[in-house]
CSV table of C-alpha atoms in Angstrom, one decimal:
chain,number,residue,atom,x,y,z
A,1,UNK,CA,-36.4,-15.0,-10.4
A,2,UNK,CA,-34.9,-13.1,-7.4
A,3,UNK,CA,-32.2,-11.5,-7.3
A,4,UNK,CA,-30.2,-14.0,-5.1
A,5,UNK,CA,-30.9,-17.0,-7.3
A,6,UNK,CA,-29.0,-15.6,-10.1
A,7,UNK,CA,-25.8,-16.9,-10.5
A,8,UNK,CA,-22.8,-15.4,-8.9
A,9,UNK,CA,-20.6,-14.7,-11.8
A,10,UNK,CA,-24.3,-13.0,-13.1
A,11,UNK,CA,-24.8,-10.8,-10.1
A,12,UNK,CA,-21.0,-10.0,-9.6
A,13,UNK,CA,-21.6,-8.3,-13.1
A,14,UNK,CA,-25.0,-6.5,-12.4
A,15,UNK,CA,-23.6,-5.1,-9.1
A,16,UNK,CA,-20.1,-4.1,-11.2
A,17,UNK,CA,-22.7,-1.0,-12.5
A,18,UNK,CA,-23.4,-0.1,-9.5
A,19,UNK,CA,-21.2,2.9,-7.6
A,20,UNK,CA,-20.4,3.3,-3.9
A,21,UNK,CA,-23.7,4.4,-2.6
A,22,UNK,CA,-25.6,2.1,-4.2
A,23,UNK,CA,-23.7,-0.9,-3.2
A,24,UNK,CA,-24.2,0.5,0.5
A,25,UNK,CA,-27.8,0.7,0.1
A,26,UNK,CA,-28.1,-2.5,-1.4
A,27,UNK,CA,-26.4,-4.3,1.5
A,28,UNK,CA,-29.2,-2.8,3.6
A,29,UNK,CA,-31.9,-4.9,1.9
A,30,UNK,CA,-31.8,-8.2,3.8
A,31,UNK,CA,-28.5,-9.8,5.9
A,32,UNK,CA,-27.7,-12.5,2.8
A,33,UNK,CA,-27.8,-9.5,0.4
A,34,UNK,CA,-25.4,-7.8,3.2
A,35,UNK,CA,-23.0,-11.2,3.3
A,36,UNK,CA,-23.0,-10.8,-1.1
A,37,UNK,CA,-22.4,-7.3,-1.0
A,38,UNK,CA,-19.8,-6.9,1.5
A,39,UNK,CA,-17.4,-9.3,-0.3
A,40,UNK,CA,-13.7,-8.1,-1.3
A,41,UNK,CA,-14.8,-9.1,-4.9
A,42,UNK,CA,-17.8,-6.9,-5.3
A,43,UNK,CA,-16.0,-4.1,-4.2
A,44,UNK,CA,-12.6,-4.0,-5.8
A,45,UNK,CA,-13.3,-2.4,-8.8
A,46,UNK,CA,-14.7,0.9,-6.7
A,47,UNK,CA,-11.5,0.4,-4.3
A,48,UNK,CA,-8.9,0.6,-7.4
A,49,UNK,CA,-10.7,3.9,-8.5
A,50,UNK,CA,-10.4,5.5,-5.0
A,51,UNK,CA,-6.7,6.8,-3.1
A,52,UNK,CA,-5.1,4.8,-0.9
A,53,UNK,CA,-7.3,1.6,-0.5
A,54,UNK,CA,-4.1,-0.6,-0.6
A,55,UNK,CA,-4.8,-1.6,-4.3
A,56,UNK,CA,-1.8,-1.4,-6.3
A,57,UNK,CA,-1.9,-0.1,-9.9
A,58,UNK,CA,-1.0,-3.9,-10.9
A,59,UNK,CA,-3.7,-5.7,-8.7
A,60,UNK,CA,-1.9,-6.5,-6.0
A,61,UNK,CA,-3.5,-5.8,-2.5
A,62,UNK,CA,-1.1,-4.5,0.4
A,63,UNK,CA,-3.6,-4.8,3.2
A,64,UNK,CA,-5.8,-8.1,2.5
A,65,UNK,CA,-6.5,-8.0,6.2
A,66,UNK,CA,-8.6,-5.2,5.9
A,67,UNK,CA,-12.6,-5.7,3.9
A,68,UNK,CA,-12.3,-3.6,1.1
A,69,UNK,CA,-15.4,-1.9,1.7
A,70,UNK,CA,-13.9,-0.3,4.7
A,71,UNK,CA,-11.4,1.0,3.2
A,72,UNK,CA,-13.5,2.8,0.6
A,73,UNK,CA,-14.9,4.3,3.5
A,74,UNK,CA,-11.6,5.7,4.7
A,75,UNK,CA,-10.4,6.4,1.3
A,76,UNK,CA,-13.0,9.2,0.7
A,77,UNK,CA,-11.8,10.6,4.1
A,78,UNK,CA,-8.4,11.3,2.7
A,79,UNK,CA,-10.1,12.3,-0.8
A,80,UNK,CA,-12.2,15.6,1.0
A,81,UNK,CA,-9.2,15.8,3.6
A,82,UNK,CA,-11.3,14.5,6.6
A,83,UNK,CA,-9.3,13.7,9.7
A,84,UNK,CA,-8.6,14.3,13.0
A,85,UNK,CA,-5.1,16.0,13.9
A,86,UNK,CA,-2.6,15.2,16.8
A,87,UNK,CA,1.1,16.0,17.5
A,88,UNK,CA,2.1,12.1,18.9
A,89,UNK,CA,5.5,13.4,20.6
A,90,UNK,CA,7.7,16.6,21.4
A,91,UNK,CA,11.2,17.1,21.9
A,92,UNK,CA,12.5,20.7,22.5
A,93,UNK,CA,15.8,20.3,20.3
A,94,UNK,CA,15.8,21.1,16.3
A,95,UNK,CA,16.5,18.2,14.5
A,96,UNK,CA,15.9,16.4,11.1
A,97,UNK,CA,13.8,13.3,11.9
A,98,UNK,CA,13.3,10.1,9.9
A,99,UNK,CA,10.5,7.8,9.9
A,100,UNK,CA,9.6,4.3,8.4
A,101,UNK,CA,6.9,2.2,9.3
A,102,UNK,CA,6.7,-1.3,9.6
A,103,UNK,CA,2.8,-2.7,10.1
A,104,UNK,CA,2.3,-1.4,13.6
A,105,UNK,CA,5.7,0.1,14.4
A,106,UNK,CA,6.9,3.4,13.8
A,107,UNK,CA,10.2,4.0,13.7
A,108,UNK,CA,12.1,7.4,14.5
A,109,UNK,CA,15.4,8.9,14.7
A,110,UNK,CA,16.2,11.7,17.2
A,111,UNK,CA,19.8,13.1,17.3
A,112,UNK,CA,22.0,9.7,17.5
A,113,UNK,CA,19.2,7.4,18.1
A,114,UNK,CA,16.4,5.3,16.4
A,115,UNK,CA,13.6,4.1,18.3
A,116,UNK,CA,11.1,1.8,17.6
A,117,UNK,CA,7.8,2.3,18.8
A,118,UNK,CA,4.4,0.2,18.9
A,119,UNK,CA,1.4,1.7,17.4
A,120,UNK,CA,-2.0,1.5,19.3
A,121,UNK,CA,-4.1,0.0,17.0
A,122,UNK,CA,-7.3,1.8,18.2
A,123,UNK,CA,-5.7,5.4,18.4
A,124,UNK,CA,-2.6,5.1,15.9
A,125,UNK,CA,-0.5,7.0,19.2
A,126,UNK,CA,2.8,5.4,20.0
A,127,UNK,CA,3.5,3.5,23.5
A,128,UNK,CA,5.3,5.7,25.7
A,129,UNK,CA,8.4,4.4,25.4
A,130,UNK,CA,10.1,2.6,22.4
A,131,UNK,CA,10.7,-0.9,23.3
A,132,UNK,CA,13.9,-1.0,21.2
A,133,UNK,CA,16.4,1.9,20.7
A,134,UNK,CA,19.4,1.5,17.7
A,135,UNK,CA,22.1,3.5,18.8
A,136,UNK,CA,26.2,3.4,17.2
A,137,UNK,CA,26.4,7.4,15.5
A,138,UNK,CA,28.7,9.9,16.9
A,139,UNK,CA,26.1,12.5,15.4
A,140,UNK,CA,23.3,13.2,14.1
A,141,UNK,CA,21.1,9.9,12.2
A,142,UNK,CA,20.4,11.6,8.9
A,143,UNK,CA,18.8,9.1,7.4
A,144,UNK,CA,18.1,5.3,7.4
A,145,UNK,CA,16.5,2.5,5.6
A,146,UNK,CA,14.5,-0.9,7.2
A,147,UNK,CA,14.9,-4.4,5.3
A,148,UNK,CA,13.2,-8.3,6.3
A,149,UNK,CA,15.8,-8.5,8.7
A,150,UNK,CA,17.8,-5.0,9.5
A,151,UNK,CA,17.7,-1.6,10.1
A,152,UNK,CA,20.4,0.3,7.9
A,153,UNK,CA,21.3,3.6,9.0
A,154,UNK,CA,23.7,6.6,8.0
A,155,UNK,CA,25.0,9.7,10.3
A,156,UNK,CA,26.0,13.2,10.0
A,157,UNK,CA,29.6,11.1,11.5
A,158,UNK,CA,30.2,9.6,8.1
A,159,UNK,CA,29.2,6.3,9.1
A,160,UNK,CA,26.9,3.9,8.2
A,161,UNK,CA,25.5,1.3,10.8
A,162,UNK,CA,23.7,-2.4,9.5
A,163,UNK,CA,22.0,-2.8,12.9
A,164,UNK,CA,19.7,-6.7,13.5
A,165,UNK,CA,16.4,-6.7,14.3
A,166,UNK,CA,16.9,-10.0,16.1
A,167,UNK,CA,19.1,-9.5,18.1
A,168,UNK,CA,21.9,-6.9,19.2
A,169,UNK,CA,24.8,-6.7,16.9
A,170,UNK,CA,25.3,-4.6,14.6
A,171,UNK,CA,28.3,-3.9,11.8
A,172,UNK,CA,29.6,-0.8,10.7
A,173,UNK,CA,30.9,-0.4,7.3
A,174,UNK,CA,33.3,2.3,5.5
A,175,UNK,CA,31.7,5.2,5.6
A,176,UNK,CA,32.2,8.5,3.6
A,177,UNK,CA,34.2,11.3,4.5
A,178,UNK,CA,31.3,13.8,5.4
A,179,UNK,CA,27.8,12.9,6.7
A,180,UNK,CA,24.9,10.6,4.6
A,181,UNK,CA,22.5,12.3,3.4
A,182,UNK,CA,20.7,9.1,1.9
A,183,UNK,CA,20.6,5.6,1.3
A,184,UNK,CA,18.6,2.6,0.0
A,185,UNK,CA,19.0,-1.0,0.2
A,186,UNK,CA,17.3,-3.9,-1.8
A,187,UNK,CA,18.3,-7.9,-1.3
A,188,UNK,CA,21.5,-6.9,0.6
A,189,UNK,CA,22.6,-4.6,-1.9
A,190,UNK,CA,23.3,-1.0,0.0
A,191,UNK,CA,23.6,2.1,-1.6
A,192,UNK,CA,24.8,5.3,0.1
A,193,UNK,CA,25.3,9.0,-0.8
A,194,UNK,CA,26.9,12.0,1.1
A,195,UNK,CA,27.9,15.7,0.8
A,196,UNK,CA,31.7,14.1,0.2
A,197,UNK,CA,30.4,14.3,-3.4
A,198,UNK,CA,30.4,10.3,-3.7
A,199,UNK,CA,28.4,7.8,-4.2
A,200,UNK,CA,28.8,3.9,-2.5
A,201,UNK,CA,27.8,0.7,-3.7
A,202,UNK,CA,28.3,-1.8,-1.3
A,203,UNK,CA,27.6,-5.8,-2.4
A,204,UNK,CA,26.1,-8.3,-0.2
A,205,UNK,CA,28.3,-10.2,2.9
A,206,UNK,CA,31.1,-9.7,2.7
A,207,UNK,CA,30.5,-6.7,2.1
A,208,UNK,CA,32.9,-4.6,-0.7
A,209,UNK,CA,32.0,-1.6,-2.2
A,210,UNK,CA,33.0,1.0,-5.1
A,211,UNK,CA,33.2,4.7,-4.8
A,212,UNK,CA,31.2,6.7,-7.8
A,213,UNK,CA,32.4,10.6,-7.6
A,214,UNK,CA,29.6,12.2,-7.8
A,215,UNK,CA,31.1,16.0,-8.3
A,216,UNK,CA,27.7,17.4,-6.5
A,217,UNK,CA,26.7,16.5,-2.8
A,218,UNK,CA,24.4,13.1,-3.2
A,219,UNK,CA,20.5,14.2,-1.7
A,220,UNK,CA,18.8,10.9,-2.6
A,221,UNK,CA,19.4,7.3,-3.9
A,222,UNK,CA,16.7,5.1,-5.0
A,223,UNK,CA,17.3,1.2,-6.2
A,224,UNK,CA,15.0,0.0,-8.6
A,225,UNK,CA,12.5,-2.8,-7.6
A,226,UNK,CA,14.2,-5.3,-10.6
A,227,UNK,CA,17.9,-4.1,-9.4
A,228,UNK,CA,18.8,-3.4,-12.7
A,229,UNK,CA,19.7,0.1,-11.9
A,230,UNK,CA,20.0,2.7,-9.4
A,231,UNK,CA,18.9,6.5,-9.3
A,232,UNK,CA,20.9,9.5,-7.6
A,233,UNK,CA,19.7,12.7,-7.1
A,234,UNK,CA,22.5,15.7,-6.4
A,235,UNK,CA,22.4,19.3,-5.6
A,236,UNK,CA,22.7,20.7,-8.8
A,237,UNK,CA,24.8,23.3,-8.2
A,238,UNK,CA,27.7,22.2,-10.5
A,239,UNK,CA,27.1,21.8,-14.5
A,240,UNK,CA,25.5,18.2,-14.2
A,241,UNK,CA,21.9,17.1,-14.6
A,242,UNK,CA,20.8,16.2,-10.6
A,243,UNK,CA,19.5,13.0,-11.8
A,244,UNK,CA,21.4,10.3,-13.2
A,245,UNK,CA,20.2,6.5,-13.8
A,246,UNK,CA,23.0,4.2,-13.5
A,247,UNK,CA,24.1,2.1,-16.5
A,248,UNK,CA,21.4,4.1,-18.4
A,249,UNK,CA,22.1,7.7,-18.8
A,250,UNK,CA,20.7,10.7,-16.9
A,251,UNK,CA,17.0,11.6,-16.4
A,252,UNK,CA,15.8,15.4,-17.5
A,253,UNK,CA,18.0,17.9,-19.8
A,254,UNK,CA,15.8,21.9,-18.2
A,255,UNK,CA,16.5,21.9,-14.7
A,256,UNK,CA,17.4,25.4,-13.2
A,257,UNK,CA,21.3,25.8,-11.8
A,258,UNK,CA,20.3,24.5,-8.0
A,259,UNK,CA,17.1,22.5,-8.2
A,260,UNK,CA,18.7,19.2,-6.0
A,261,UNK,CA,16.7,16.5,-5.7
A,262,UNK,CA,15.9,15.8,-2.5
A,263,UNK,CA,13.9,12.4,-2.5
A,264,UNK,CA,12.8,9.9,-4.5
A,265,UNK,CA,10.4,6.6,-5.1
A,266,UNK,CA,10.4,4.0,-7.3
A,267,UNK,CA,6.5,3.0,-7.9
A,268,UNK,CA,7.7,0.0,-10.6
A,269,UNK,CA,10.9,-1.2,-11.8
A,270,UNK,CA,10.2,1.5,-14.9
A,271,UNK,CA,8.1,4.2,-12.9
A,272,UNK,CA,10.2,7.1,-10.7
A,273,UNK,CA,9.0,9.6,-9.1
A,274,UNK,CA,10.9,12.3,-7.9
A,275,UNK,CA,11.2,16.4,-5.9
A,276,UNK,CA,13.3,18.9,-4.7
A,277,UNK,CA,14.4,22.3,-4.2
A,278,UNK,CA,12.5,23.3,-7.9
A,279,UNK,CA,9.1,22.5,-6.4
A,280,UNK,CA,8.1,19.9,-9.0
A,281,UNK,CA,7.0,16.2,-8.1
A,282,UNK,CA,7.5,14.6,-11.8
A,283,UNK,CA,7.6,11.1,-12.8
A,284,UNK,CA,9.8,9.5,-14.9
A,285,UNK,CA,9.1,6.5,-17.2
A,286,UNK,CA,12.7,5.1,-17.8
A,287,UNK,CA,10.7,3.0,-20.9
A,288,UNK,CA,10.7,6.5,-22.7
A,289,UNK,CA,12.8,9.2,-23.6
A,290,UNK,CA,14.9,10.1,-20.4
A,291,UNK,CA,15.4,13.5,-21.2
A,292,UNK,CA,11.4,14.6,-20.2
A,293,UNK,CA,9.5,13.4,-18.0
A,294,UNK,CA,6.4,11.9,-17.9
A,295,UNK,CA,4.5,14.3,-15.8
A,296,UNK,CA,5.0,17.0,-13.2
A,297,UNK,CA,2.7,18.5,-10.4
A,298,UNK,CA,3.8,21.9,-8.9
A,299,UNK,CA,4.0,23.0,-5.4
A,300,UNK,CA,1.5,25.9,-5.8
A,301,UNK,CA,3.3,28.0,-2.8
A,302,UNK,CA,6.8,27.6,-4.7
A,303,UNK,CA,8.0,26.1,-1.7
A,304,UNK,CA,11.0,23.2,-2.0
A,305,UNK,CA,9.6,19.6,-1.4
A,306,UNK,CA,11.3,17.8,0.9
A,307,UNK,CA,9.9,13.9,0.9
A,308,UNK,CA,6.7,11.9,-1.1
A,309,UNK,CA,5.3,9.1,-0.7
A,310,UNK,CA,2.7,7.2,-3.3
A,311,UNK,CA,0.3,4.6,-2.3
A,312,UNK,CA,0.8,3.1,-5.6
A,313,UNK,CA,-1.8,3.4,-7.3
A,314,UNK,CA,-3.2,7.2,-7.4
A,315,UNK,CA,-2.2,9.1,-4.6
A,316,UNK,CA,0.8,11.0,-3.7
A,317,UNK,CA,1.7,12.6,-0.2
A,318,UNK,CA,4.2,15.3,-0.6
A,319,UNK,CA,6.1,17.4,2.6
A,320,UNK,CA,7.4,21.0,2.1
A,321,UNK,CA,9.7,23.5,3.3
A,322,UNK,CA,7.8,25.7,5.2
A,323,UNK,CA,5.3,25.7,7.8
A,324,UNK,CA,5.1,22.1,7.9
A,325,UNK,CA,2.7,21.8,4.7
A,326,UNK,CA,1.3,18.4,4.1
A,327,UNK,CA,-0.4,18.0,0.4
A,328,UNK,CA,-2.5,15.0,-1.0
A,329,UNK,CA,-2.4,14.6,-4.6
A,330,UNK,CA,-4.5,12.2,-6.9
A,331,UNK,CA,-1.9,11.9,-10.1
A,332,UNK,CA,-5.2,12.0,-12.4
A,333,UNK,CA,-5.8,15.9,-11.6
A,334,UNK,CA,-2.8,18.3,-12.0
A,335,UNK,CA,-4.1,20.4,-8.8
A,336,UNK,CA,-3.8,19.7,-4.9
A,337,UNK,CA,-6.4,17.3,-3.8
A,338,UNK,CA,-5.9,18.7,-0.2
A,339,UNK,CA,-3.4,20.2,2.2
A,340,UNK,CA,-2.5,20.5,5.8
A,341,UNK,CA,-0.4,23.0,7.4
A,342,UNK,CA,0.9,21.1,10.5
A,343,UNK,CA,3.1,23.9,12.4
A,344,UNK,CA,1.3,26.9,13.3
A,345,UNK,CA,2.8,30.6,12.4
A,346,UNK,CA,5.1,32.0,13.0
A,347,UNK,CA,6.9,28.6,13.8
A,348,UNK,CA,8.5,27.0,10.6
A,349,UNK,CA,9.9,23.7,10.1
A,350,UNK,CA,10.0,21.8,7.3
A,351,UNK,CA,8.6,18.1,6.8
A,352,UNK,CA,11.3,16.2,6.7
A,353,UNK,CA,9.8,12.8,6.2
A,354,UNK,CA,6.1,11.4,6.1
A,355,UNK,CA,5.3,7.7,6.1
A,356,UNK,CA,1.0,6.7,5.7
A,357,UNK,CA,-0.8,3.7,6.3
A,358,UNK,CA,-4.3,2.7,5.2
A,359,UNK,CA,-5.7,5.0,7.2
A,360,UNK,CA,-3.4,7.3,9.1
A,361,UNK,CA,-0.6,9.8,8.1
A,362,UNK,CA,3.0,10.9,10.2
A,363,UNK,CA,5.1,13.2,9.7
A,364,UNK,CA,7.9,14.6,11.2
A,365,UNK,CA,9.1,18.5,11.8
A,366,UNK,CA,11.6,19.9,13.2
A,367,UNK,CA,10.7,19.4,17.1
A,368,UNK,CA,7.7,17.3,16.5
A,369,UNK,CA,5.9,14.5,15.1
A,370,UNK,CA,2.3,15.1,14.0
A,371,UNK,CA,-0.9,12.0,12.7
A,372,UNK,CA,-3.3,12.8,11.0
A,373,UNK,CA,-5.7,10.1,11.5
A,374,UNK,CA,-8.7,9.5,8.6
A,375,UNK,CA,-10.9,6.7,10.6
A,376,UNK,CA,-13.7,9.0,10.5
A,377,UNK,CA,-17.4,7.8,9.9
A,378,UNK,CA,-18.3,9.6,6.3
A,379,UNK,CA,-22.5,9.5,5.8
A,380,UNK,CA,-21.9,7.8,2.5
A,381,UNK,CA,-21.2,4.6,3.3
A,382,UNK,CA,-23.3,2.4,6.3
C-alpha cells in the first residue's frame, strides 16, 4: 500500500512523529504529498511548540489567514533572533510614544497627537502620512487604549478623550487632577490611573465613575479578560504592595521600597503578567496563593522594564530602560532567548512601548520608532 492510500486520520498520525525538517522534506516527494503536507492540520502540533506562530496556549489561532507552515518558518527567525532592522520614522523632539496595532495599522502618539498609519504589507514601513490624526490633549498623550469601535486616550492634561473610529466626534470625560499614566478598557468599561494618586472606574454610556485613592501614583491598570476584576500597579514608594487585584486582595508580599510597576498583561482571565522598575517579568496565577508568584525572569543588565508583550502562548517581548534594549523570551527557559539593542551609544532612550505581529516587531524610543522585521528565508524549511 502507498503511502497516500492510507487513510487520512492514519497518515495525520504517522506524520504527527515527524519534526519540522522532515515534514519539509516530505513535501518535496511528489506535488499530492506537497498538497497533504502543507495542510494547517499536519502542522499545528509543531506551530504550538514554536514562539509566536499565532497559536494560543488554549488552541485558538489569531492569524488563520496565514498557512501554518509559514509561520513555523518565521517562528524560528524570531527563536535564533534573525531579522532585518530599520528605524520607520524620526522626530527630533524627546517624547514618550505609544503604539497599538490593529491588523495593518499602526497607531502612534507624538506630543498631543495620535496618528494612524497603514502598514505596507510587503515592507511592514508606514505610508508617509497617517491617513487619520486623533487630536483633543492640551499636552502630552501619555498613553491610550483601542477598542471595536474607539480609540481611548489619556494626557499629561488630566484628561481623557473617547475619540470614534467612524467618524469625528469624540467625548471627553472627567479626568484626574494630574496627567494619566495608564488605562484599559474592556466592553465599555474604562479604567484610568494618574500620578493624582487615584484610580477611575468609569461604567458604560452614560458614563459615571468612582474614584479609588490609590495613595501611590497609578503606573498601570489591567482589566481581566472575564471582567471580574481589575489590576493596578503603583510606584511603590509609600508602605503598600504596588500590586493590588480589585475585589480580591493584593498580588506579592517581597517587593523592595520603589519597585513600581510599570505595565502589565493579562494572558487569561487567571494568568497576569507583570514588570517594572525591580527588573523582574513575573507571572501571577490569581488561582493560587496571591502572595508569590508563579514565575519570574530577570533583566540580566538590572535595567527597569518598561513594557511586555506575550504572544500567548510562549513568547514574551520585554522593552528596557536603557539603550533601547529589546529582549525575546521563551517562558519555558529562565534565560534571554535573544536581544536587540535598538539605540546606539552613547544615545539612551528607553523603550517605551513595543507592539509585534506574526512576523514583525515595533518599538518606540524616545525620538524614534524602530521594526525589526523576521520574514527572512531560514535553510530549514523549503
Amino acid at each position: 500500500m502507498l503511502l497516500l492510500q492510507l487513510p487520512e486520520d492514519v497518515l495525520y498520525h504517522i506524520l504527527s512523529y515527524l519534526d519540522y525538517r522532515s515534514l519539509s522534506r516530505l513535501s518535496q516527494v511528489c506535488r499530492s504529498l506537497c498538497r497533504f503536507v502543507n495542510r494547517d492540520a499536519v502542522w499545528r502540533r509543531i506551530a504550538r511548540e514554536f514562539l509566536n506562530t499565532g497559536i494560543r496556549r488554549d488552541g485558538t489561532d489569531i492569524y488563520p489567514h496565514i498557512p501554518l507552515k509559514e509561520r513555523v518558518k518565521i517562528a524560528q527567525n524570531w527563536r535564533d533572533g534573525v531579522c532585518k532592522r530599520a528605524i520607520l520614522l524620526k522626530w527630533k523632539t524627546k517624547l514618550l510614544p505609544w503604539l497599538q496595532l490593529d491588523g495593518d495599522v499602526l497607531f502612534l502618539s507624538q506630543a498631543a497627537d495620535i496618528g494612524a498609519y497603514h502598514l505596507r504589507q510587503d515592507s511592514g514601513r508606514l505610508q508617509r502620512n497617517p491617513f487619520e490624526i486623533y487630536s483633543g490633549h492640551n499636552g502630552d498623550v501619555c498613553h491610550f487604549v483601542l477598542t471595536d469601535s474607539h480609540l481611548i486616550s489619556g494626557g499629561s492634561d488630566g484628561k481623557i478623550l473617547v475619540h470614534s473610529r467612524t467618524s469625528d466626534v469624540s467625548v471627553e470625560l472627567s479626568g484626574h487632577n494630574q496627567e494619566v499614566n495608564c488605562l484599559d478598557s474592556k466592553d465599555g468599561l474604562i479604567i484610568s490611573g494618574s500620578r493624582d494618586r487615584t484610580t477611575r472606574v468609569r461604567t458604560p454610556l452614560p458614563f459615571t465613575h468612582n474614584t479609588i485613592p490609590m495613595y501611590d501614583r497609578v503606573w498601570s491598570v489591567a482589566i481581566s479578560p472575564a471582567l471580574s476584576s481589575f489590576v493596578t500597579g503603583t510606584a511603590c514608594c509609600e508602605n503598600f504592595s504596588p500590586l493590588r487585584i480589585w475585589d480580591v486582595d493584593s498580588l506579592g508580599s517581597e517587593f523592595r521600597r520603589g519597585a513600581g510597576v510599570l505595565d502589565m498583561v493579562f494572558e487569561s482571565p487567571f494568568q497576569l503578567f507583570t514588570c517594572g522598575y525591580d527588573t523582574f517579568i513575573r507571572l501571577w496565577d490569581l488561582r493560587l496563593s496571591p502572595r508569590k508568584c508563579a514565575m519570574e525572569w530577570e533583566e540580566p543588565h538590572d535595567s527597569a522594564l518598561y513594557c511586555i508583550q506575550t504572544d500567548g502562548n510562549h513568547m514574551i517581548a520585554s522593552g528596557s530602560s536603557y539603550y533601547g534594549v529589546v529582549r525575546l523570551w521563551d517562558k519555558r527557559q529562565t534565560e534571554c532567548l535573544q536581544f536587540f539593542q535598538l539605540s546606539s551609544d552613547p544615545v539612551s532612550s528607553p523603550v517605551y512601548c513595543l507592539r509585534f505581529s506574526s512576523t514583525r516587531l515595533y518599538a518606540a524610543l524616545a525620538t524614534a520608532l524602530h521594526s525589526l522585521d523576521f520574514r527572512q528565508n531560514p535553510v530549514y524549511i523549503r
